[in-house]
Tab-separated table of C-alpha atoms and ligand atoms in Angstrom:
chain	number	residue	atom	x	y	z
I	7	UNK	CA	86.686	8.021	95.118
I	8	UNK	CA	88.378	9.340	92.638
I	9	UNK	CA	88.741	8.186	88.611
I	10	UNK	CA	91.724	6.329	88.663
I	11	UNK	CA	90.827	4.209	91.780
I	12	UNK	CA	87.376	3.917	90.395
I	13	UNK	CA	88.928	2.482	87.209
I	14	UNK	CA	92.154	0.639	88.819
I	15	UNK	CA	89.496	-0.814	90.929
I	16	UNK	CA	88.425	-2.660	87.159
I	17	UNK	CA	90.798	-5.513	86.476
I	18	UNK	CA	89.867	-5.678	82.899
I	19	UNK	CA	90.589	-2.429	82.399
I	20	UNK	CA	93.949	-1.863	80.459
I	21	UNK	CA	94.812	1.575	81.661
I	22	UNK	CA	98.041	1.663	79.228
I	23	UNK	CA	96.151	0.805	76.265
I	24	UNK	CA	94.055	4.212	75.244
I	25	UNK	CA	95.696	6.659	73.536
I	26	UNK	CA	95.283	7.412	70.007
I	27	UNK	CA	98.362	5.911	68.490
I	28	UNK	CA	97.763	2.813	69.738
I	29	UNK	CA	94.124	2.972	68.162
I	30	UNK	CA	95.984	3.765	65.317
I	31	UNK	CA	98.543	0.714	66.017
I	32	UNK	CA	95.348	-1.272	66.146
I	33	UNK	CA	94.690	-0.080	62.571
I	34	UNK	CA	96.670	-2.877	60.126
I	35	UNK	CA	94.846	-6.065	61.928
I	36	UNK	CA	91.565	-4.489	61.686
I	37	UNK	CA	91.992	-3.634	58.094
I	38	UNK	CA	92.878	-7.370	57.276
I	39	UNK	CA	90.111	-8.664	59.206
I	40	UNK	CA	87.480	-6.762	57.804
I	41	UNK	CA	88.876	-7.482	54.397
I	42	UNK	CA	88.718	-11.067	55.040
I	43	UNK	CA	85.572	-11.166	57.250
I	44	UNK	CA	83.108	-8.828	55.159
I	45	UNK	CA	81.796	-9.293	52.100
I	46	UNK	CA	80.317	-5.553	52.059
I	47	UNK	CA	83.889	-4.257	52.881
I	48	UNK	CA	85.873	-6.451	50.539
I	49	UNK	CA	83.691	-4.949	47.892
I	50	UNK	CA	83.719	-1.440	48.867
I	51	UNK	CA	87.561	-1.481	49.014
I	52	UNK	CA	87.988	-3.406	45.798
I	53	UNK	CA	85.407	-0.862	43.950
I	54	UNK	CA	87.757	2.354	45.805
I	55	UNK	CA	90.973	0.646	44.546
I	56	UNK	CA	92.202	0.512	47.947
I	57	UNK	CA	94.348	-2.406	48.843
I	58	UNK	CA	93.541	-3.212	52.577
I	59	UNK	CA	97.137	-3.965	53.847
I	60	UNK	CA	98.475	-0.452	52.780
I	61	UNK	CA	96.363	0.932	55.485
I	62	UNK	CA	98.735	1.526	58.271
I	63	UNK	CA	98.245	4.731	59.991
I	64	UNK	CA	95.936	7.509	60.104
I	65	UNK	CA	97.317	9.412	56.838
I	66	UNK	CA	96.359	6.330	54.877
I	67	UNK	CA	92.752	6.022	56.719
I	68	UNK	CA	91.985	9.156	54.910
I	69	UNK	CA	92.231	7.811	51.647
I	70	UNK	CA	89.383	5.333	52.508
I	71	UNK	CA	85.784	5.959	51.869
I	72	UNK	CA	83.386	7.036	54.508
I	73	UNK	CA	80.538	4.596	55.485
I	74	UNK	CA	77.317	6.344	55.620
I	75	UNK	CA	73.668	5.960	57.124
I	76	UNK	CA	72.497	5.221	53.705
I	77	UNK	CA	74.998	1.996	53.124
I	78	UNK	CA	73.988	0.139	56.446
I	79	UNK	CA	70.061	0.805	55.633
I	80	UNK	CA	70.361	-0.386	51.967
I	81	UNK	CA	72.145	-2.885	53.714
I	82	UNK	CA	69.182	-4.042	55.752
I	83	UNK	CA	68.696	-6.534	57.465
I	84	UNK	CA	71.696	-8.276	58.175
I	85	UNK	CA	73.759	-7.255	54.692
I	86	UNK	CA	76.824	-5.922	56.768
I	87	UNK	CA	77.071	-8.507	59.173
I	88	UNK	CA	80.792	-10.292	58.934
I	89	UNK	CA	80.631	-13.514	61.072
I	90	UNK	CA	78.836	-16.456	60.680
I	91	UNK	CA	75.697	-16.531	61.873
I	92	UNK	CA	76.122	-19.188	64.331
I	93	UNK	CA	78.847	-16.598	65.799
I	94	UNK	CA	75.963	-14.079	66.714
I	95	UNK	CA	73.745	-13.769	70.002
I	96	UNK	CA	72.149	-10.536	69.621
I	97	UNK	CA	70.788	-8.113	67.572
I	98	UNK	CA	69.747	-4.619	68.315
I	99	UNK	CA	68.227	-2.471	66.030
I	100	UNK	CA	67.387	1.931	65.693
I	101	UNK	CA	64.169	3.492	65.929
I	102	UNK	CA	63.940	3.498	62.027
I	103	UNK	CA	61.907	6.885	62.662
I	104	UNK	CA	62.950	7.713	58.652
I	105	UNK	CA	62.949	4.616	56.549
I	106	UNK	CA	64.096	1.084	57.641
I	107	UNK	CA	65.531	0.993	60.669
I	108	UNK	CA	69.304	-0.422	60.895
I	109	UNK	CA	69.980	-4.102	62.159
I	110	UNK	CA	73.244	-4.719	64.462
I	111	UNK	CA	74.295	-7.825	65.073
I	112	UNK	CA	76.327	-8.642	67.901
I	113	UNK	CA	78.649	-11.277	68.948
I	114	UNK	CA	79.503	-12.735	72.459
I	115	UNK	CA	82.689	-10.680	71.813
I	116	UNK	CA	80.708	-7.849	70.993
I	117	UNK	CA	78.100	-7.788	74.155
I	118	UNK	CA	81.536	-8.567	76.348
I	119	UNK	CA	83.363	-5.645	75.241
I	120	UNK	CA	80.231	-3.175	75.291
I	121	UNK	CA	79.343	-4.673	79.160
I	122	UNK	CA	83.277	-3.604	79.893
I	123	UNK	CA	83.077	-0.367	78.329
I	124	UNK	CA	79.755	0.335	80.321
I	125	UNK	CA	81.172	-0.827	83.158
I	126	UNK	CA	84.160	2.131	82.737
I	127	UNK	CA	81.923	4.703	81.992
I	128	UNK	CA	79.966	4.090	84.794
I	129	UNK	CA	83.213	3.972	86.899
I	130	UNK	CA	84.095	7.188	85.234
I	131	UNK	CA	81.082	8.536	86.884
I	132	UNK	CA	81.784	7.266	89.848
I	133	UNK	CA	79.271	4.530	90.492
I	134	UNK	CA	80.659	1.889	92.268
I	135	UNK	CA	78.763	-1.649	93.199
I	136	UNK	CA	77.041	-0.032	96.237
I	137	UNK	CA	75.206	2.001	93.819
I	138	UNK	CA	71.700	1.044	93.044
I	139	UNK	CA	70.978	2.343	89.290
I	140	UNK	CA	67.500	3.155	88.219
I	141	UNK	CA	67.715	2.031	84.318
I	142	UNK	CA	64.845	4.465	82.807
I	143	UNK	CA	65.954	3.508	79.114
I	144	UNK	CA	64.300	1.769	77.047
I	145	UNK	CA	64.946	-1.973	76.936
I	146	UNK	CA	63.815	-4.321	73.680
I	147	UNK	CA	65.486	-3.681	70.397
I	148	UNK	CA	66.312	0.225	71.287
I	149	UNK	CA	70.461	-0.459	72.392
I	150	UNK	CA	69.892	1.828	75.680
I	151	UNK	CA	67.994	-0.215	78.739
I	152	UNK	CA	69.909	-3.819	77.826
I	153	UNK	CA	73.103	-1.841	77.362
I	154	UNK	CA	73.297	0.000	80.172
I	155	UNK	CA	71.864	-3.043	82.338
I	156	UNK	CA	74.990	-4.881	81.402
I	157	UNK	CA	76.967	-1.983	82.454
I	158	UNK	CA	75.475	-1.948	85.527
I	159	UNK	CA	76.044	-5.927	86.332
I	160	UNK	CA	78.780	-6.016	84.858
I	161	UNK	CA	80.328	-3.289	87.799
I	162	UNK	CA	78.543	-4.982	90.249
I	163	UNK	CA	76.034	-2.466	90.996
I	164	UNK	CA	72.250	-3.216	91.779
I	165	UNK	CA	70.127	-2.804	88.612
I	166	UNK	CA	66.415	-0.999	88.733
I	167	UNK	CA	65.512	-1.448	85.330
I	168	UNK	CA	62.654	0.548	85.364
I	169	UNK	CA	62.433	1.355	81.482
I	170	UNK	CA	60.934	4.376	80.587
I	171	UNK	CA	57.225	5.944	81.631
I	172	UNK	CA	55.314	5.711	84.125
I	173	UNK	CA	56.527	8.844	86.428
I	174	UNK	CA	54.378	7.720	89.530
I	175	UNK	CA	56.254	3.455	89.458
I	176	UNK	CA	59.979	5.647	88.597
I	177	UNK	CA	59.413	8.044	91.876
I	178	UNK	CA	57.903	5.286	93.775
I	179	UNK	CA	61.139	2.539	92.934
I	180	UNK	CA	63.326	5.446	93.912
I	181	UNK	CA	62.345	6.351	97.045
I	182	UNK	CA	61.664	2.841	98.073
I	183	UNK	CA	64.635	1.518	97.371
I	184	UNK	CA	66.741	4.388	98.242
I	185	UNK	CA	67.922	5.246	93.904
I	186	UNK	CA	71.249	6.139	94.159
I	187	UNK	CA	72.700	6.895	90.439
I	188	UNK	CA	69.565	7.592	87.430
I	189	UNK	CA	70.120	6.761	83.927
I	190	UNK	CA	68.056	8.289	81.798
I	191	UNK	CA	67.748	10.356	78.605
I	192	UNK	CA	68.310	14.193	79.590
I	193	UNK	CA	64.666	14.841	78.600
I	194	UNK	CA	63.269	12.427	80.827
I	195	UNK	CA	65.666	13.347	83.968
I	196	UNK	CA	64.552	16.770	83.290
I	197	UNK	CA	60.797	15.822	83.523
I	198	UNK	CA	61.530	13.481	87.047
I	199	UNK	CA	63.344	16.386	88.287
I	200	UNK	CA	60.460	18.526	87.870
I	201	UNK	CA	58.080	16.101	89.751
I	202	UNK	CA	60.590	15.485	92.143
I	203	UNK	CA	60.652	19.206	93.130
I	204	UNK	CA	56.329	19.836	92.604
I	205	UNK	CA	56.437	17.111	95.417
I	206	UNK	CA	58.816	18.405	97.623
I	207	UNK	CA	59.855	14.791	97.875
I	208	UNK	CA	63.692	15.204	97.295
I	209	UNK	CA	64.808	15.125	101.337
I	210	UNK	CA	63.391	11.554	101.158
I	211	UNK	CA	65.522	10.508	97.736
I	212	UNK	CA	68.991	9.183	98.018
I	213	UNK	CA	70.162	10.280	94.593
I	214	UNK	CA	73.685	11.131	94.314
I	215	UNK	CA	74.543	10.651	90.603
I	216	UNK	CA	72.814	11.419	86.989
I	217	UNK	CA	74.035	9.431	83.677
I	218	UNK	CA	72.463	11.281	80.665
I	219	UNK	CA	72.354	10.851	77.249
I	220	UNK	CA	71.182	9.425	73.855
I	221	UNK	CA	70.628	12.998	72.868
I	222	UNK	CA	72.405	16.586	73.072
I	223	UNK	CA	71.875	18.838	76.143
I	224	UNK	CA	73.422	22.222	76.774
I	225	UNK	CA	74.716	23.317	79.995
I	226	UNK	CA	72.112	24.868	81.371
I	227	UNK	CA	69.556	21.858	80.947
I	228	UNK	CA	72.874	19.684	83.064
I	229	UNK	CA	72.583	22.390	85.833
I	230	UNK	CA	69.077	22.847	86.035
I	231	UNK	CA	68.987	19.302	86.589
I	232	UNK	CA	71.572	18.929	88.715
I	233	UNK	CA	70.271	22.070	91.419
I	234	UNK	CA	66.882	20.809	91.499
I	235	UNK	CA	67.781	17.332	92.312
I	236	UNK	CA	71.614	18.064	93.885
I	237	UNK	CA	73.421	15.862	92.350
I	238	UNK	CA	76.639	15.739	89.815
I	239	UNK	CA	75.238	14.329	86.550
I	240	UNK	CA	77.687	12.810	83.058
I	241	UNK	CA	77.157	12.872	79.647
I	242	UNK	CA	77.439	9.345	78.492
I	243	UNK	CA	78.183	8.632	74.165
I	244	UNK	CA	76.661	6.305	71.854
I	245	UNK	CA	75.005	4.914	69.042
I	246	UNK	CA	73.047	2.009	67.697
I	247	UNK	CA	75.404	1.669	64.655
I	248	UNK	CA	78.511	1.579	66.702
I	249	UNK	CA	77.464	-0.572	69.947
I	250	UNK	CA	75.045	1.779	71.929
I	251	UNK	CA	75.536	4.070	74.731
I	252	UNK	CA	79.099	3.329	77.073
I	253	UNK	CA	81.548	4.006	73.907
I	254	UNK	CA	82.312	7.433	75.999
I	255	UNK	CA	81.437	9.572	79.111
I	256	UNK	CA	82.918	12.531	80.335
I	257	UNK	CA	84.762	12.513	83.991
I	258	UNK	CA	84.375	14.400	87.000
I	259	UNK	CA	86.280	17.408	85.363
I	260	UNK	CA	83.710	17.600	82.788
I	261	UNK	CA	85.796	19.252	80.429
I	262	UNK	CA	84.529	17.057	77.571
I	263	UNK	CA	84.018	12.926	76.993
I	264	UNK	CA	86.187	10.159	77.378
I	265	UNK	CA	86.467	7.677	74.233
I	266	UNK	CA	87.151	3.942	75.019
I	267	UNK	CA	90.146	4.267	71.914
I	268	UNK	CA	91.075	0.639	72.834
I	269	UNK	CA	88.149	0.237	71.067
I	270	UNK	CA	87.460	2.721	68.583
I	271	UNK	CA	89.131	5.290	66.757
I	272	UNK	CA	87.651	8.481	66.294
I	273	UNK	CA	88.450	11.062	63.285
I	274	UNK	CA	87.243	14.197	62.708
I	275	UNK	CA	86.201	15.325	58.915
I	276	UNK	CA	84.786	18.430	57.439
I	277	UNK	CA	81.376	17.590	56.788
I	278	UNK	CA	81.461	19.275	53.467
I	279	UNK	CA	84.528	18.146	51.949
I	280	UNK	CA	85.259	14.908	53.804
I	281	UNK	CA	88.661	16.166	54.209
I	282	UNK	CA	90.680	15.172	57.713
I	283	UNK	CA	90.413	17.881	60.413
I	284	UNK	CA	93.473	18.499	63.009
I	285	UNK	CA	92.890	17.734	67.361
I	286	UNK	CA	90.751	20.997	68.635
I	287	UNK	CA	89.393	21.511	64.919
I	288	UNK	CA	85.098	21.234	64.976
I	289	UNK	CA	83.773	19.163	62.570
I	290	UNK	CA	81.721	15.701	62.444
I	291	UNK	CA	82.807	12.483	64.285
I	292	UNK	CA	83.572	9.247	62.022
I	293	UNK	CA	84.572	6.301	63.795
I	294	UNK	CA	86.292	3.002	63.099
I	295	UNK	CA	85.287	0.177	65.480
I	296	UNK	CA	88.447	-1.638	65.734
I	297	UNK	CA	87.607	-4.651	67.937
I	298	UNK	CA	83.892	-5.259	66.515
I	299	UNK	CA	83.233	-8.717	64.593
I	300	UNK	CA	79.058	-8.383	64.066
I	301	UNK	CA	78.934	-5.738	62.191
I	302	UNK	CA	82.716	-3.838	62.003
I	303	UNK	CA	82.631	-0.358	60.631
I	304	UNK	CA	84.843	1.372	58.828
I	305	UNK	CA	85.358	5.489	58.358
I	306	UNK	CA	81.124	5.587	59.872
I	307	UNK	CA	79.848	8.950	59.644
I	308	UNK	CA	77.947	9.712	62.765
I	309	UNK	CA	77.102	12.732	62.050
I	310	UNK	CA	77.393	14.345	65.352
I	311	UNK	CA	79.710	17.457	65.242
I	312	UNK	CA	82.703	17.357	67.966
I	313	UNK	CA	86.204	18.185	68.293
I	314	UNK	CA	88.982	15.742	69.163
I	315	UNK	CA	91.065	16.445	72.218
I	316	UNK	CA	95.004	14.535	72.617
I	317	UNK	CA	96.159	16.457	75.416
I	318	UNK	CA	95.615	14.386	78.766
I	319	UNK	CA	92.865	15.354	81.112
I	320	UNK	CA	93.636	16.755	84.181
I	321	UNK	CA	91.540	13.267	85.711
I	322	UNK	CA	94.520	12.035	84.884
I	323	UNK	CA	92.769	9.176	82.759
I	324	UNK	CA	94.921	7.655	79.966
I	325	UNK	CA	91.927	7.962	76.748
I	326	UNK	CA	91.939	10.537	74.813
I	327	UNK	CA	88.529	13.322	74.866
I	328	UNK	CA	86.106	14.672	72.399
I	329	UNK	CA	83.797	17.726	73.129
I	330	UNK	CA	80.381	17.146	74.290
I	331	UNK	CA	78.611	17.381	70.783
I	332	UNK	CA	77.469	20.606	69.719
I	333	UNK	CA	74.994	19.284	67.241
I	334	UNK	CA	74.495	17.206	64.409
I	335	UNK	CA	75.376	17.965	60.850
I	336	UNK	CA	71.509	17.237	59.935
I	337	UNK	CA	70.539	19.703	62.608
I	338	UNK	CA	72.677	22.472	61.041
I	339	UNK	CA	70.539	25.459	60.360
I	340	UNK	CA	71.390	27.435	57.258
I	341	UNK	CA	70.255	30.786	57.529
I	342	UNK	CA	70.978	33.786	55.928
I	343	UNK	CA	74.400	32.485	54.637
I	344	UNK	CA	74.962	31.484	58.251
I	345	UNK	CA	75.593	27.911	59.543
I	346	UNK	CA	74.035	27.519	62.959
I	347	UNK	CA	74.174	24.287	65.321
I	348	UNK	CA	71.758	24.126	68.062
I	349	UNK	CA	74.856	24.013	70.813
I	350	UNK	CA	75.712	27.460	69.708
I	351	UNK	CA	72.075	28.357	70.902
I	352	UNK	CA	72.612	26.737	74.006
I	353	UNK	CA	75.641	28.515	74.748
I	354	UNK	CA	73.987	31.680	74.149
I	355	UNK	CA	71.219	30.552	76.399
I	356	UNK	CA	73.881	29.930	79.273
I	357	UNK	CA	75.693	33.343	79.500
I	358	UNK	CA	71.963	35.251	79.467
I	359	UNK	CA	70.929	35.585	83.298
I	360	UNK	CA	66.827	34.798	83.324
I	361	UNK	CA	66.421	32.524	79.887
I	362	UNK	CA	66.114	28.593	80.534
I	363	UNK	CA	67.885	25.563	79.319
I	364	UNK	CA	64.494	25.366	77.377
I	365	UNK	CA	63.689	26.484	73.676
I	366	UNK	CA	62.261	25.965	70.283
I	367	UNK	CA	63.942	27.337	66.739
I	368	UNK	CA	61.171	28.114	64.365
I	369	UNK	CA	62.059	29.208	60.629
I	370	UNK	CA	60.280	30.542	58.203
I	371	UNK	CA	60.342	32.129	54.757
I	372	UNK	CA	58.097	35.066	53.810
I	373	UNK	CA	58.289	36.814	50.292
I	374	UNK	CA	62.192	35.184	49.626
I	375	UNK	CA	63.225	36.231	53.161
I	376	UNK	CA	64.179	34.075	55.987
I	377	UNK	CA	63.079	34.114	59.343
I	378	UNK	CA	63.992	32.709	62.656
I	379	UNK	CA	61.869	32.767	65.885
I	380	UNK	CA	63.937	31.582	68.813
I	381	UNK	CA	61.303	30.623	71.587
I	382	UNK	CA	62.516	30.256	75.157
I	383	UNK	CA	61.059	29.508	78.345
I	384	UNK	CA	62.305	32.252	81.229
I	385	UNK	CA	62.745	31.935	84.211
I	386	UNK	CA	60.157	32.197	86.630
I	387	UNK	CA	59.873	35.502	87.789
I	388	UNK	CA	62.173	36.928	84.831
I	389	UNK	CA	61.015	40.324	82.894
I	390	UNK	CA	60.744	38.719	79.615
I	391	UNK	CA	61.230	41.870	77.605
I	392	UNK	CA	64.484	42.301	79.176
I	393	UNK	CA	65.262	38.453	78.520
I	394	UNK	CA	64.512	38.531	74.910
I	395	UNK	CA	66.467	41.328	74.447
I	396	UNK	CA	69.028	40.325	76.175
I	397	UNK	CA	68.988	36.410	73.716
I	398	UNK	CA	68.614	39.011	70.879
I	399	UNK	CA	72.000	40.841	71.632
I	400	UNK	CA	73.794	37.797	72.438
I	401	UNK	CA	73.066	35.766	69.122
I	402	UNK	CA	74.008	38.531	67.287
I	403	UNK	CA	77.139	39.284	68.957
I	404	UNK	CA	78.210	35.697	69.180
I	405	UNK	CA	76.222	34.187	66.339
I	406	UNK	CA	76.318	37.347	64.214
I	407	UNK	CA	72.391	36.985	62.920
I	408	UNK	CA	69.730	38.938	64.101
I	409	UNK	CA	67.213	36.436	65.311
I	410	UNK	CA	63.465	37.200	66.905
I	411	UNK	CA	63.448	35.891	70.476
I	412	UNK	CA	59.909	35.396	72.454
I	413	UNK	CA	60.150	34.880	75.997
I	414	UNK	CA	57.535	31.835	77.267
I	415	UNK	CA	56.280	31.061	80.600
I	416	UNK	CA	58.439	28.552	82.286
I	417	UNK	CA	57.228	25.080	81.773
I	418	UNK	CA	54.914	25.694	78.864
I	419	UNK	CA	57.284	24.080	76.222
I	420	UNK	CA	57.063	20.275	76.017
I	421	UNK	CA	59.381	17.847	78.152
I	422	UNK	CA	59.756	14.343	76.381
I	423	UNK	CA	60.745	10.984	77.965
I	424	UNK	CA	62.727	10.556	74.366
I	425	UNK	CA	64.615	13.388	72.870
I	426	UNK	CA	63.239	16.972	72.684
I	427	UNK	CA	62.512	18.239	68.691
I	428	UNK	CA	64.246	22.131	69.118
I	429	UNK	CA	64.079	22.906	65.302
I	430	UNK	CA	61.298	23.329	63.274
I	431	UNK	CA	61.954	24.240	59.371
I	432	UNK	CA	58.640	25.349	57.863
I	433	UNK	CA	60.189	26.629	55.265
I	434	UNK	CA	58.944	25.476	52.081
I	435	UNK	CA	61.935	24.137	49.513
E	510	ZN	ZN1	89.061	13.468	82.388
């Protein structure tokens, strides 16, 4: 089936409402409501001098301060919520792995709208509600397992939620029920995969489709996954702060993800200056939510670097694309007066014929100089001198650092059910 059908197929799915300028139409009504509705907001844009109703289009958003990561946890626990209470039915909340972890509230206009854009991504995909959907996420306050359960239900599909763990109940559920689509972080599909193959079992599987996400994956970790288990696999977008996973997915061109911009609208900033990139420019992803009444946010700072894509897709969907993020702006290695983002290592990874999807970045500093050790699992049967020359030549010709490159034995780095750590600073400040 193809996108459109998948999506006409939707009736709540405005297909003329999506592209940008009518996120940025959206604009003036969200900027009164959040005036009106937040206290955190009203004060922000009082203390910034900016007067809510002169914010009309995009050239005026970039006057208006960024929300950070720092706000919403000194904001904690429910300091940024903007409805009543008795408006709100849910909360979710982050891991909290650094400091307090962030509160979201939700509405029942919030957990309708998240359900819908689930529901598209997953239509994106291609699942359709004779698809049964093994949920691996997990559920509880983590925004994943509930979020894409609704999804699921809310197509009509048949739910396994699963949650994460347990390998032997996942393999078991899926090849007694005949698993059609997995949902899972790209870690954790990855690991299944692996099994999968050491038991011969996948004749017996009916898996056709792979959502991952909640973390970035390079190419090579998509195709790995997708020969060893033969199936076409999407890269679905999300965060706690914003709703969860769903607010984007890429189609079957995969030529970057589709952004729900009925919803949100997305900017791109220089990290480093806060200044307004241009569509195609790389840079970090900020987002507005524009129909969001727990917890609106304005100008958010994900942190996840991107570029922003206006020209339609040849899916022929009507929302507009980012690029599958290349990294995140905390992730950015400085080295050597070079800025490095662990999608650049990915994409080296890709074009070098016997290196794996997998790796490790280790840096170090001896006597004032810095160091970094790119590990990387080869392929099974690869000459690892040859690979790690090979990575060596590449980084520097595309990268332009010289970089040490050991070549492990396939397998023998460590395969999460969460997200994979890749970069270790040991470093001392
Ligand atoms: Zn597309």
């Amino acid at each position: 089936m193809t996108v459109s059908k998948a999506l006409a197929e939707l009736p709540y799915v405005r297909e003329e409402i999506g592209f940008h300028d009518r996120a940025e139409a959206m604009l003036p009504d969200f900027m009164e409501r959040i005036y009106r509705t937040s206290p955190f907001y009203r004060e922000k844009l009082d203390q910034a001098g900016i007067v809510s109703t002169n914010v009309r289009t995009l050239e005026d958003l970039a006057q208006v301060p960024f929300t950070t990561k720092a706000e919403l946890r000194h904001g904690y626990p429910l300091g940024l919520m903007a409805v009543p209470e008795a408006e709100v039915v849910r909360i979710h909340s982050s891991s909290g792995t650094t400091g307090k972890p962030i509160i979201v509230p939700y509405t029942q206009e919030d957990v309708n709208i998240w359900a819908d854009m689930m529901a598209r991504s997953l239509a994106m995909a291609g699942v359709t509600r004779k698809d049964r959907v093994q949920v691996t996420p997990g559920y509880g306050l983590w925004t994943a397992g509930t979020g894409f359960q609704a999804g699921v239900e809310r197509l009509g599909a048949m739910a396994i939620p699963t949650g994460p763990g347990n390998t032997e109940k996942q393999l078991e559920m899926m090849l007694d029920l005949g698993t059609t689509v997995l949902i899972g972080t790209s870690s954790y599909g990855l690991l299944l995969a692996e099994e999968i193959q050491k038991r011969g079992i996948r004749e017996k599987l009916k898996l056709r489709l792979g959502i991952f996400g909640s973390e970035r994956w390079g190419e090579k970790m998509r195709q790995r996954i997708e020969d060893i288990l033969q199936i076409e696999s999407f890269d679905i977008y999300g965060l706690t702060e914003i709703y969860g996973p769903g607010i984007g997915i890429d189609c079957s061109e995969h030529e970057g993800i589709h952004f729900w911009s009925d919803h949100l609208l997305f900017e791109i900033i220089d990290p480093t200056t806060g200044r307004t990139l241009s569509p195609g420019e790389e840079g970090e992803l900020v987002i507005t939510t524009l129909t969001k009444e727990g917890m609106p946010l304005l100008r958010y700072r994900t942190h996840d670097i991107t570029r922003l894509h206006l020209q339609p897709c040849r899916c022929g969907s009507p929302y507009p694309r980012i690029d599958r993020i290349l990294g995140r702006t905390d992730d950015m290695i400085k080295i050597k007066g070079v800025n490095i983002y662990p999608g650049q290592i990915d994409h080296v990874l890709r074009m070098t014929d016997g290196a794996s999807s997998e790796y490790k970045i280790v840096l170090t500093r001896h006597q004032g100089k810095d160091t970094l050790l790119l590990k990387v699992e080869g392929e099974t049967g690869a000459n690892r001198e040859e690979v790690a020359h090979a990575c060596q030549h590449n980084i520097k010709s595309r990268i332009g650092i010289l970089v040490d490159v050991e070549v492990v034995t396939f397998g023998s780095l460590p395969r999460s059910e969460k997200k994979s750590r890749r970069v270790f600073d040991e470093r001392e400040e």
